[in-house]
mmCIF file of N, CA and C in Angstrom:
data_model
loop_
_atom_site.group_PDB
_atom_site.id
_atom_site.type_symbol
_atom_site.label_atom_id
_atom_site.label_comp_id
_atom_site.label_asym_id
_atom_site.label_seq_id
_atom_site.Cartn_x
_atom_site.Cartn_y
_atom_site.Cartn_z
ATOM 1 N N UNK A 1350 -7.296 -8.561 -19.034
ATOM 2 C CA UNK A 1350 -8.485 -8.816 -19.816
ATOM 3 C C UNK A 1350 -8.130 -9.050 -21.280
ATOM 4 N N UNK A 1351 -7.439 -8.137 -21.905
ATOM 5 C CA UNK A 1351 -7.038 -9.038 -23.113
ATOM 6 C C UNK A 1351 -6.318 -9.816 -23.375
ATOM 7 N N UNK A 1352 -5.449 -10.734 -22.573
ATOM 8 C CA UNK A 1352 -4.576 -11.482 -22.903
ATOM 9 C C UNK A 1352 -5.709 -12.724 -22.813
ATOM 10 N N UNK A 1353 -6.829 -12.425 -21.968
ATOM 11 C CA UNK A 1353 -8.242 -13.697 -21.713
ATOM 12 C C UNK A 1353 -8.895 -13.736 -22.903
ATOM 13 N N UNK A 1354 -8.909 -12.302 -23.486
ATOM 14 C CA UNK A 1354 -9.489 -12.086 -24.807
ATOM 15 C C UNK A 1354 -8.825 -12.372 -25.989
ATOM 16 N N UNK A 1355 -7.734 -12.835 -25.904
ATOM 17 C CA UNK A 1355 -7.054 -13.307 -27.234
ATOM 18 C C UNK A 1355 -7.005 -14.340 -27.143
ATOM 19 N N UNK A 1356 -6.412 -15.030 -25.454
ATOM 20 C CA UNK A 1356 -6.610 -16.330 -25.761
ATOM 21 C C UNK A 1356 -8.006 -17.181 -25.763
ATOM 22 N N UNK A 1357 -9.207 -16.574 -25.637
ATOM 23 C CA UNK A 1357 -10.334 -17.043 -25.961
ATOM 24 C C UNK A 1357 -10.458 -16.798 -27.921
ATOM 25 N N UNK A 1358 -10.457 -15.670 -28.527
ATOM 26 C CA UNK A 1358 -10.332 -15.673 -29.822
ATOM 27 C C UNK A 1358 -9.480 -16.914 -30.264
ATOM 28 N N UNK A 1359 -8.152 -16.954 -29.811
ATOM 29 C CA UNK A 1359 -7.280 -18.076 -30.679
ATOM 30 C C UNK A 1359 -7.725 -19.335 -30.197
ATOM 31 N N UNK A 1360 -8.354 -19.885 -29.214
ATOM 32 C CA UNK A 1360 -8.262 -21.571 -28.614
ATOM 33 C C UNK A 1360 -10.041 -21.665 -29.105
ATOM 34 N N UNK A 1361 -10.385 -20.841 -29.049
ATOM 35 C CA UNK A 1361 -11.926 -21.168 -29.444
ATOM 36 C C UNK A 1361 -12.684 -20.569 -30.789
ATOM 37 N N UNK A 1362 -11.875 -20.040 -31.255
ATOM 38 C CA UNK A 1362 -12.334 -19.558 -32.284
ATOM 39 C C UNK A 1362 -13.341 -18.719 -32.700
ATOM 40 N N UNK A 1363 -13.309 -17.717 -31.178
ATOM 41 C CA UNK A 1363 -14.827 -17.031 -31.089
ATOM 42 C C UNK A 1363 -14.723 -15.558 -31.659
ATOM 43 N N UNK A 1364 -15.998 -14.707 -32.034
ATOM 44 C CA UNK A 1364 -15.302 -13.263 -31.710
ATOM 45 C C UNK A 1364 -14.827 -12.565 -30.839
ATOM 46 N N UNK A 1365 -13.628 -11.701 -31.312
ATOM 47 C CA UNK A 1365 -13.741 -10.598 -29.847
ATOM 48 C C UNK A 1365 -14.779 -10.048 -29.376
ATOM 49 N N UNK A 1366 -15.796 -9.546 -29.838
ATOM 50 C CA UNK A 1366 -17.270 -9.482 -29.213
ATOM 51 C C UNK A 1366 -17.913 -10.300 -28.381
ATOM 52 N N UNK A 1367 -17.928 -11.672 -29.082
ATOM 53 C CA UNK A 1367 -18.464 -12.380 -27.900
ATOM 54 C C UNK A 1367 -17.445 -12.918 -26.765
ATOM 55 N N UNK A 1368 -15.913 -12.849 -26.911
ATOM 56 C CA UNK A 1368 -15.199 -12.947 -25.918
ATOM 57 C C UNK A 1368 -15.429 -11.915 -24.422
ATOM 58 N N UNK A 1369 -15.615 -10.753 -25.019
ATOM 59 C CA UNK A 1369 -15.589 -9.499 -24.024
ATOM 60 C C UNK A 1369 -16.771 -10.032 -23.251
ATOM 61 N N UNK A 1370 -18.164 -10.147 -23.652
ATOM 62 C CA UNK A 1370 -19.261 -10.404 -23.443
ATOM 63 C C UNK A 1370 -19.033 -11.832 -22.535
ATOM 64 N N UNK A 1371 -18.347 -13.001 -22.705
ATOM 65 C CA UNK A 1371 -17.947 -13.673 -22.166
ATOM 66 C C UNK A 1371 -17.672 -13.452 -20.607
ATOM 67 N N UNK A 1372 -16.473 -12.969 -21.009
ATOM 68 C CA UNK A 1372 -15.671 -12.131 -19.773
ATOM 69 C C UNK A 1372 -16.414 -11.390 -19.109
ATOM 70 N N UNK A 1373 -17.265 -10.483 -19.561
ATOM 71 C CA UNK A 1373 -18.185 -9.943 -18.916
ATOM 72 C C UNK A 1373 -19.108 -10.345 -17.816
ATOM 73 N N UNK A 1374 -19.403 -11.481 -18.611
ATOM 74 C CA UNK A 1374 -20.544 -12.406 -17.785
ATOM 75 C C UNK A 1374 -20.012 -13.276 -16.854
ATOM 76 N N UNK A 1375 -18.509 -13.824 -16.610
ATOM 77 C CA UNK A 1375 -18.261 -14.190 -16.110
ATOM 78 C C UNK A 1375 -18.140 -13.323 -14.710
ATOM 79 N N UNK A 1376 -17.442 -12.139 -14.580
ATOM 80 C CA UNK A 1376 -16.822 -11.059 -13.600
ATOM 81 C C UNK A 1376 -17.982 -10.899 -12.978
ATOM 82 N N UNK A 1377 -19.269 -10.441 -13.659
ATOM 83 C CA UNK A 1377 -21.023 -10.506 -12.866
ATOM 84 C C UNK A 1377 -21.144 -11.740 -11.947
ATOM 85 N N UNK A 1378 -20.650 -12.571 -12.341
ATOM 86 C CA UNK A 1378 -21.035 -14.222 -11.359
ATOM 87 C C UNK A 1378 -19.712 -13.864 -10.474
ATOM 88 N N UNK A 1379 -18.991 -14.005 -10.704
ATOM 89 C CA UNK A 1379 -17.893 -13.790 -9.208
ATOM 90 C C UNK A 1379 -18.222 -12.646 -8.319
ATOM 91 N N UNK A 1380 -18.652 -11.136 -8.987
ATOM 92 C CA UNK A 1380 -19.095 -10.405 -7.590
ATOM 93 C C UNK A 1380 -20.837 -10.936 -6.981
ATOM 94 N N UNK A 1381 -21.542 -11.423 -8.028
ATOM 95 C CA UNK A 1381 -22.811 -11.554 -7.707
ATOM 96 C C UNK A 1381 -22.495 -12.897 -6.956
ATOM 97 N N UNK A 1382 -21.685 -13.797 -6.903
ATOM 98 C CA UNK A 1382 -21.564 -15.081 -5.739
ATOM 99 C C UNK A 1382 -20.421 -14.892 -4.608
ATOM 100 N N UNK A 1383 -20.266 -13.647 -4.100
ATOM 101 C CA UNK A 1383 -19.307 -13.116 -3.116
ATOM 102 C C UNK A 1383 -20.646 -12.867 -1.760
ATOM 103 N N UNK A 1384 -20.043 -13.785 -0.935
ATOM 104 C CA UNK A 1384 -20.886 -14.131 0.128
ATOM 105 C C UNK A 1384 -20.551 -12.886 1.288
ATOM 106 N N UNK A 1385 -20.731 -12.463 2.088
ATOM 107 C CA UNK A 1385 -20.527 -11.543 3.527
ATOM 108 C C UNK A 1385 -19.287 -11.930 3.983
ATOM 109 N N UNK A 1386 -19.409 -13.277 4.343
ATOM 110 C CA UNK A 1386 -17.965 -13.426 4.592
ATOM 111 C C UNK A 1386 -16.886 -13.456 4.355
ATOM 112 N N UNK A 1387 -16.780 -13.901 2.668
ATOM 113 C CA UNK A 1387 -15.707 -13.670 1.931
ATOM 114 C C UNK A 1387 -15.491 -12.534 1.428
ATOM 115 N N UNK A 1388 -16.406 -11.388 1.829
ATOM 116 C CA UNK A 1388 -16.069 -9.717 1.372
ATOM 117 C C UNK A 1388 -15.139 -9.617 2.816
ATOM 118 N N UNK A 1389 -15.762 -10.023 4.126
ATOM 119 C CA UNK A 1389 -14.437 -9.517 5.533
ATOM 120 C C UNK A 1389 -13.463 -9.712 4.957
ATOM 121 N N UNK A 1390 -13.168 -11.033 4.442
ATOM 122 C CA UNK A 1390 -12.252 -12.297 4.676
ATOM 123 C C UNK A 1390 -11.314 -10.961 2.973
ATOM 124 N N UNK A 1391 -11.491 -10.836 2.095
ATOM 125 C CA UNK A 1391 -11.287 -10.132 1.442
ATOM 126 C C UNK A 1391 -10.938 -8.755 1.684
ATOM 127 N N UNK A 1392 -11.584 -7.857 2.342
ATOM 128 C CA UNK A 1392 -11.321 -6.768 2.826
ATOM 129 C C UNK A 1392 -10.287 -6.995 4.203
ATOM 130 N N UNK A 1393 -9.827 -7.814 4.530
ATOM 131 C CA UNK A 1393 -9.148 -7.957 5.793
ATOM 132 C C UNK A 1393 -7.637 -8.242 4.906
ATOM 133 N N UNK A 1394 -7.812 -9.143 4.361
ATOM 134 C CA UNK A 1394 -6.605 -9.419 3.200
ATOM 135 C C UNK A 1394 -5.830 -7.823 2.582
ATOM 136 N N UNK A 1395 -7.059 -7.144 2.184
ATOM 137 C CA UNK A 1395 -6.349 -5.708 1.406
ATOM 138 C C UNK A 1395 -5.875 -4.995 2.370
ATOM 139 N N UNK A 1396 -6.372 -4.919 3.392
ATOM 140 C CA UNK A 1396 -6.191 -4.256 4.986
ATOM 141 C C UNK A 1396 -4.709 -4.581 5.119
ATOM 142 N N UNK A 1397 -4.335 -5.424 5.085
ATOM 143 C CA UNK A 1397 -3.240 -6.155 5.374
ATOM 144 C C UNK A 1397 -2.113 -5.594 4.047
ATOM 145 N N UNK A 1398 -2.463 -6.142 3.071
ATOM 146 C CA UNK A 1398 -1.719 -5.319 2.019
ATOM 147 C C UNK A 1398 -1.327 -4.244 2.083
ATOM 148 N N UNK A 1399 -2.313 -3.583 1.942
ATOM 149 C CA UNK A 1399 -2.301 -1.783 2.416
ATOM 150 C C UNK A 1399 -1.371 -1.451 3.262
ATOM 151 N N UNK A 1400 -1.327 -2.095 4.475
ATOM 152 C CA UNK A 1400 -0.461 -1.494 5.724
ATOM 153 C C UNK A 1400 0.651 -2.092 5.505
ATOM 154 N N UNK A 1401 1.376 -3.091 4.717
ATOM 155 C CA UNK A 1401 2.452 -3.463 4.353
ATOM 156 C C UNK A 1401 3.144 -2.499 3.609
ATOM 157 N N UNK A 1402 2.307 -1.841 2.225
ATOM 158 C CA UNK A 1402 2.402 -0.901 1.393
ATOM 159 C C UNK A 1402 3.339 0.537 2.243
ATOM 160 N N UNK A 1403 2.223 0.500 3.045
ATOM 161 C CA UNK A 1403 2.082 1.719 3.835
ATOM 162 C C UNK A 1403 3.917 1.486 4.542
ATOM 163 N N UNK A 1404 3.909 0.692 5.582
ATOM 164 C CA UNK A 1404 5.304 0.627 5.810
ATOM 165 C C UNK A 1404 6.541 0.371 5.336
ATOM 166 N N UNK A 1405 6.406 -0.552 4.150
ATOM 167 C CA UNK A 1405 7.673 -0.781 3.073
ATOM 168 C C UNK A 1405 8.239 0.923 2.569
ATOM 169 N N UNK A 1406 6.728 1.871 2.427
ATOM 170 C CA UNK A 1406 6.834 3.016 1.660
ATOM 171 C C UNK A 1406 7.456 3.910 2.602
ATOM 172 N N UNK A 1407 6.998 3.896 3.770
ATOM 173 C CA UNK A 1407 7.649 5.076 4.785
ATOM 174 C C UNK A 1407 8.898 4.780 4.874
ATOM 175 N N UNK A 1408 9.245 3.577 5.552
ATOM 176 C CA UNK A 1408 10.814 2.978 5.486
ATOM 177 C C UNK A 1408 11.572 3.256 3.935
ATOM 178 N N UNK A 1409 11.097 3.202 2.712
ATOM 179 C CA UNK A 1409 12.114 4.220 1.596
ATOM 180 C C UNK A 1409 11.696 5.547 1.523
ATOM 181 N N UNK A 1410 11.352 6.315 2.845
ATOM 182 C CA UNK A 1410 11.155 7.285 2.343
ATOM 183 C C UNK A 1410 10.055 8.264 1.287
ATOM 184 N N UNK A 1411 9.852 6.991 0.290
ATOM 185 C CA UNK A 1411 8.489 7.537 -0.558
ATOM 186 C C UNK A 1411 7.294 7.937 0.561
ATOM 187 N N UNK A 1412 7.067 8.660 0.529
ATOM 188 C CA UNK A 1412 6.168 9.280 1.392
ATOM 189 C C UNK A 1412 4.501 9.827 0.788
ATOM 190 N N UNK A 1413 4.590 9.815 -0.536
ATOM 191 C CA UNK A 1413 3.394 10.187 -1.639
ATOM 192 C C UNK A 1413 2.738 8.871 -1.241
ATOM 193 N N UNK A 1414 3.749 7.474 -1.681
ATOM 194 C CA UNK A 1414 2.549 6.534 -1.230
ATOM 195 C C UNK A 1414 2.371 5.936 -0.423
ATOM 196 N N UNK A 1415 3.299 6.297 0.909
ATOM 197 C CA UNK A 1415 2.437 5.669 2.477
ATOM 198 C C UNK A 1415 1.376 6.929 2.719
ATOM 199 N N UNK A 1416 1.664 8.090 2.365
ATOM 200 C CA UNK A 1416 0.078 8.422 2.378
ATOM 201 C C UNK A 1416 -1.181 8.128 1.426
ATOM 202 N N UNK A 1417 -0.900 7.446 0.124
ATOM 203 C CA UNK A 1417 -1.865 7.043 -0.894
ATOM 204 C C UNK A 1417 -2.315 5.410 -0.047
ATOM 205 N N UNK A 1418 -1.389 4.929 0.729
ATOM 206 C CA UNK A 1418 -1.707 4.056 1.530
ATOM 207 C C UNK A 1418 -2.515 4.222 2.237
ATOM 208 N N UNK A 1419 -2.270 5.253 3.013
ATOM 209 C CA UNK A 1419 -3.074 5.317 4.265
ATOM 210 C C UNK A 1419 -4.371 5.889 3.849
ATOM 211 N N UNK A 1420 -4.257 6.532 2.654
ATOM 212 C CA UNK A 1420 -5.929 7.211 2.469
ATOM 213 C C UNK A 1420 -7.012 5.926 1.826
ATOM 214 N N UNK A 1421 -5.970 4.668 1.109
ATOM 215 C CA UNK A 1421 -6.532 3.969 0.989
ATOM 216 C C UNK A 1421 -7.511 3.082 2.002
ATOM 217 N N UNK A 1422 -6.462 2.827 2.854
ATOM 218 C CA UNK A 1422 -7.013 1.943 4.349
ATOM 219 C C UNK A 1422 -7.988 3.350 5.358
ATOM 220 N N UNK A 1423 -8.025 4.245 5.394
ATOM 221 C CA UNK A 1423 -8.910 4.937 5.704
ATOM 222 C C UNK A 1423 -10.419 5.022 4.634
ATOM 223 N N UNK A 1424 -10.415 5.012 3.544
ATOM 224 C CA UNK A 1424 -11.355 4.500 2.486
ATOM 225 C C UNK A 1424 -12.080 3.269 2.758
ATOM 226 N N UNK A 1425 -11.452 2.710 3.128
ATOM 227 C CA UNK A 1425 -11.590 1.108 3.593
ATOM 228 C C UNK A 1425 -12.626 1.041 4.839
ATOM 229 N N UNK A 1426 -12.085 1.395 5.523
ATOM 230 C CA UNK A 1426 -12.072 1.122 7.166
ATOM 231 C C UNK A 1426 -13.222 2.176 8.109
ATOM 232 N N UNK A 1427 -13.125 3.561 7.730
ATOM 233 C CA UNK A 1427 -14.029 4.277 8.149
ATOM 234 C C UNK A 1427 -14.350 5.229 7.820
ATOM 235 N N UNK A 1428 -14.706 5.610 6.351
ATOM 236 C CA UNK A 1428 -15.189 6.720 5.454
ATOM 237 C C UNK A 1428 -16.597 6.258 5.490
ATOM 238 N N UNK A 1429 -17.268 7.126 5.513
ATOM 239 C CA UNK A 1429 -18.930 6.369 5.885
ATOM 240 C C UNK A 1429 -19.130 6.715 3.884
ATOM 241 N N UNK A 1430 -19.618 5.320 3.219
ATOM 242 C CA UNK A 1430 -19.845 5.160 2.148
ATOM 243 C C UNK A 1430 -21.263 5.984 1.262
ATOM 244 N N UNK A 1431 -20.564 6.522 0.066
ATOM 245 C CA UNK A 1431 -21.642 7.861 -0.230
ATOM 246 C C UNK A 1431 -23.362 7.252 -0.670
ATOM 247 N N UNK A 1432 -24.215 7.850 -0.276
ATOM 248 C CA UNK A 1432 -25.374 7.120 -0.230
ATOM 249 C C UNK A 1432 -26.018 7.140 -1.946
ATOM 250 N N UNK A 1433 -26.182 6.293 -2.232
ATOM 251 C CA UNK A 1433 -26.527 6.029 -3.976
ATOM 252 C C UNK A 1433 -28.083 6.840 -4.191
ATOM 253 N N UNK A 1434 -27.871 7.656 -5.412
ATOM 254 C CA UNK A 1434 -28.797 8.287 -5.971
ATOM 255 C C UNK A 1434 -30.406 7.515 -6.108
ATOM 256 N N UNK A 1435 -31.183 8.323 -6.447
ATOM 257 C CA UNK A 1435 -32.365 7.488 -6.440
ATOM 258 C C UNK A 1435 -32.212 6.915 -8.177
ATOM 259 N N UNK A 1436 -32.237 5.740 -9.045
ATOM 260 C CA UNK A 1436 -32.024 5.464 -10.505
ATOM 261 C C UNK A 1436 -33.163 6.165 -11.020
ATOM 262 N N UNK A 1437 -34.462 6.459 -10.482
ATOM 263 C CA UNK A 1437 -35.629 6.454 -11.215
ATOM 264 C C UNK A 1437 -35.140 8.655 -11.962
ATOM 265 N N UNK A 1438 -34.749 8.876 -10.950
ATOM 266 C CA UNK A 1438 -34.345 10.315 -11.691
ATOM 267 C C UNK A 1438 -33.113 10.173 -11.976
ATOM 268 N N UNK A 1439 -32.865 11.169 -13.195
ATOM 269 C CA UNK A 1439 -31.729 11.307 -14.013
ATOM 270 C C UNK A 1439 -31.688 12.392 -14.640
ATOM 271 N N UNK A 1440 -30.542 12.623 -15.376
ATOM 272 C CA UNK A 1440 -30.086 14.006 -16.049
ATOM 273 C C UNK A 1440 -30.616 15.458 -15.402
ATOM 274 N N UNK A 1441 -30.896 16.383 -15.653
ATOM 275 C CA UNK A 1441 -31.399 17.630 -14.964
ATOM 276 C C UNK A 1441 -32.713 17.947 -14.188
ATOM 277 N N UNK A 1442 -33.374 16.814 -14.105
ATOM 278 C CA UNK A 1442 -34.494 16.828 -13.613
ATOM 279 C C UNK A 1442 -34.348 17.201 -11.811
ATOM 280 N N UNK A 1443 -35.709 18.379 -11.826
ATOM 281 C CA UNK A 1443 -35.597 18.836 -10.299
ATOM 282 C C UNK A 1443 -36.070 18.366 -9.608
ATOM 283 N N UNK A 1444 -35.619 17.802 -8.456
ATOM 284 C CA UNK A 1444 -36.704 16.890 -7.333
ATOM 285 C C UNK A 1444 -37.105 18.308 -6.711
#
């Protein structure tokens, strides 16, 4: 992110403020135009990574991260995802 942010400051002559803000707005349009399929097609890709990770790491022995592997691809794959708060309450308020 800042090497996007400098080279937007130096080629365009903008602020770093509105560079970040830039950048910002851009990263919103790439997850907000990520279709169903290209999240599988994406999550199948890291799947794949992961278990590469996972075996390159066991085979040297590092063993911290074929299990940081494997908790990853278990994260992934079948951790049932934590259910999101209600927004309308916040801070100490008692339901």
């Amino acid at each position: 992110m800042s090497e996007v942010t400098e080279t937007l400051v130096r080629d365009y002559k903008i602020t770093r403020r509105s560079a970040n803000l830039d950048i910002n707005w851009a990263s919103a349009q790439i997850v907000k135009n990520l279709e169903k399929h290209e999240k599988r097609d994406l999550l199948a890709w890291l799947l794949t990574q992961s278990e590469r990770v996972y075996q390159r790491a066991f085979q040297a022995n590092q063993f911290s991260a074929a299990q940081g592997a494997l908790k990853l691809i278990y994260d992934m794959t079948i951790k049932e995802p934590e259910k999101k708060k209600d927004s309308r309450w916040h801070g100490n308020y008692k339901h």
